[in-house]
Every structure is written in C-alpha cells, then in structure tokens.
Short mmCIF file of C-alpha atoms in Angstrom, two decimals:
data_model
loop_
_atom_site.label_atom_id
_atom_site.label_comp_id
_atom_site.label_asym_id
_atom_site.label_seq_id
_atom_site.Cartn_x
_atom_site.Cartn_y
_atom_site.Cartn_z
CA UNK A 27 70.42 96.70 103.17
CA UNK A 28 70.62 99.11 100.62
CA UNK A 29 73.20 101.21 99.85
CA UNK A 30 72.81 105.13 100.45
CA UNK A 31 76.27 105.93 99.65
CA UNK A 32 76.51 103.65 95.99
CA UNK A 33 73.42 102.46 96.12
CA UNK A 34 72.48 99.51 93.26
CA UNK A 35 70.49 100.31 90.17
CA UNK A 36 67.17 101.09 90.19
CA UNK A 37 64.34 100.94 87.90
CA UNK A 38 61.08 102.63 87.75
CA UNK A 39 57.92 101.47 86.20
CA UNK A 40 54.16 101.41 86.56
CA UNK A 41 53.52 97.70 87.49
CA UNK A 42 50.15 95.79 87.16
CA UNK A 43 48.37 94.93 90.52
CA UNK A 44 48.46 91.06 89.01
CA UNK A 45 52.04 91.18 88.89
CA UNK A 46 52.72 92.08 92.41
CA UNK A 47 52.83 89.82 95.33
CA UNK A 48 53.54 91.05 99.37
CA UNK A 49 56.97 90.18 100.43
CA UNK A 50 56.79 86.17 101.69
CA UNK A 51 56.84 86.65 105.38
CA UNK A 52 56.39 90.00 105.55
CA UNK A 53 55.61 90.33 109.59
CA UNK A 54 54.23 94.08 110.12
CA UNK A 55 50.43 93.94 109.86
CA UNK A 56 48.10 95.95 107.84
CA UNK A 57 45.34 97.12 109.76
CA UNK A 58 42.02 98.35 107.73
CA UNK A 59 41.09 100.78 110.31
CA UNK A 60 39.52 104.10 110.06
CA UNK A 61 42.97 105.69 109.33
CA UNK A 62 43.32 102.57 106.33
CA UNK A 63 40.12 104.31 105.16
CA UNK A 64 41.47 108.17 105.32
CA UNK A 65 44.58 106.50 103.10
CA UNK A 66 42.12 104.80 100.59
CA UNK A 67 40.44 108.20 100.07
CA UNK A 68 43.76 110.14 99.56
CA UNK A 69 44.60 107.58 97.15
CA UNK A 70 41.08 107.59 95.24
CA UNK A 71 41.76 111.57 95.05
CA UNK A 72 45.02 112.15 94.83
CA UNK A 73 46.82 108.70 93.16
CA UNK A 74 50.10 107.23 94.61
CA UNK A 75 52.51 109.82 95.68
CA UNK A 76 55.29 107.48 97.00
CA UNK A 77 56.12 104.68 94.30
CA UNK A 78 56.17 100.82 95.79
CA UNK A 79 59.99 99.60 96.38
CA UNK A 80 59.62 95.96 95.12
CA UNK A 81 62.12 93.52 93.49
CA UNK A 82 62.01 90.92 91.06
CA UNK A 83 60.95 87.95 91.46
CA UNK A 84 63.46 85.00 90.13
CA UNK A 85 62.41 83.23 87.41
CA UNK A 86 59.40 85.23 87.07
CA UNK A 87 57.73 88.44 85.41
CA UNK A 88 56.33 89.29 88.83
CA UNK A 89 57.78 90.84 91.97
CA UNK A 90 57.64 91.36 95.66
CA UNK A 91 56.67 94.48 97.70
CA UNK A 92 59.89 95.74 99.83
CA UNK A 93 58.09 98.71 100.72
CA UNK A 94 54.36 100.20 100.36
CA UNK A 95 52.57 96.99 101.70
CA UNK A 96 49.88 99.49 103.73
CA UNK A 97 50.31 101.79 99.90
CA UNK A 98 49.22 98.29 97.88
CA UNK A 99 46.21 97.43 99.94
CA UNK A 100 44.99 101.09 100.30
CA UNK A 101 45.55 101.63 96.34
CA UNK A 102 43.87 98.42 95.57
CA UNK A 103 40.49 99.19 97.71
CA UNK A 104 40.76 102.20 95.50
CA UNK A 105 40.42 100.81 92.41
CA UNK A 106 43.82 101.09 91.20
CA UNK A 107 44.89 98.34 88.96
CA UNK A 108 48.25 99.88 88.11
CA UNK A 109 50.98 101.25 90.75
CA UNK A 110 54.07 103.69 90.14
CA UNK A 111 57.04 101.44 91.27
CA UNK A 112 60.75 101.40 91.93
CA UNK A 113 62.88 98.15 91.07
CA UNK A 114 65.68 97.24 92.96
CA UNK A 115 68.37 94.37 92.40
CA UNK A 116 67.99 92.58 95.77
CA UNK A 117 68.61 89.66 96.61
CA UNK A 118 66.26 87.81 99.60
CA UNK A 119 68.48 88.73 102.47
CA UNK A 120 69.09 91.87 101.42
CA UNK A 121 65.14 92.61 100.98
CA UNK A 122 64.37 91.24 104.38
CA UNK A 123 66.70 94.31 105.41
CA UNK A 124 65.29 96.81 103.67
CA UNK A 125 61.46 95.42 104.88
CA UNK A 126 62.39 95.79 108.38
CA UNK A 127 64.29 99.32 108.04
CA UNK A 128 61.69 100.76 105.82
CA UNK A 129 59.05 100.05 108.80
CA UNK A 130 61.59 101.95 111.26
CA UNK A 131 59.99 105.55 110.62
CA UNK A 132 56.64 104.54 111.69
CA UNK A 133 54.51 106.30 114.35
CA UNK A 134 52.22 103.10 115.59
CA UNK A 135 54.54 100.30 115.78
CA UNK A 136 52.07 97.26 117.47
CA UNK A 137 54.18 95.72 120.42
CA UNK A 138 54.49 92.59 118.41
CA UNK A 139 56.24 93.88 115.90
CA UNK A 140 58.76 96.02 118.17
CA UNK A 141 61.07 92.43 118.53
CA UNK A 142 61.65 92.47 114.79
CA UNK A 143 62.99 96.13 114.69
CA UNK A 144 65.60 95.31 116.89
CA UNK A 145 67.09 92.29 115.67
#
C-alpha cells in the first residue's frame, strides 16, 4: 500500500508506450465501450491529464501499470506513443495493493470484480 503519511519516492517521467506493460494479473477489465470511445476523444483533444502510476520492472528498463490501465488503452487508440508517468519504488505485493485500492473510487464496478475489492 502506499504510504500517504511518508509516502516512498517518486519519480516522474514521460515513458514510451514500448516500455510499458499492464500489471501481470491485473483483474479489473477494460471495456471499449461507447464511454472507452468518449475517453479516447478527450485524450486525442486534450492529452493525458492524470499521469500513469507504474513501477519498475526488475531487471529491466520497462515497467508495469499500477494505475491508468483504462488511461493506457484509451491514450494508445489515440495515437499517443508517449505517456506522462509517475514511478514508484514498489515492490509486487505492495503494487497488487495499490492496483486494487486505486480501482476503489470507481462508479461501474462489474459484479465480478466486487470480490477483489474486499479482500
């Protein structure tokens, strides 16, 4: 989980789309839907207003989405090849956390996901 009250270092930086890869079990789904579509266009006009929470990959100069899966596939239907970013030390556990409480805030939660919010 991360930290509010000392939370760990981050890092921002505009990442490559090549470098980036989804978080390895990452169970909420991405639906490309009408409102996936109203996202892409927001995107196309307006960039990425939110930077992608990601973390680095071990052994590797690539790393995983935390947060901004539904951001990632709506910026890269919109042409973007590059995304705003924030880097966080995590380790797996503690990104697994911060997957599952950064999809807490969400309006449409399908009822298949609803059993891994409350684990």
């Amino acid at each position: 989980m991360i930290n509010t009250i000392n939370p760990p270092k981050k890092k921002a930086a505009n990442i490559q789309v090549d470098k980036l890869r989804t978080f390895e079990g990452h169970p909420f789904k991405i639906i490309d839907n009408e409102d996936m579509e109203i996202f892409v266009e927001s995107i196309r006009e307006q960039g990425i207003l939110c930077p992608l929470i990601v973390r680095s990959i071990e052994n590797t100069d690539e790393y995983e989405v935390v947060s901004g899966h539904r951001r990632l596939y709506a910026a890269i239907k919109s042409g973007l090849s590059e995304f705003p970013a924030l880097i966080y030390p995590l380790d797996r556990n503690e990104a697994m956390i911060a997957v599952v409480d950064s999809n807490l805030h969400r309006e449409q939660i399908l009822p298949s996901e609803k059993p891994l919010l409350t684990k």
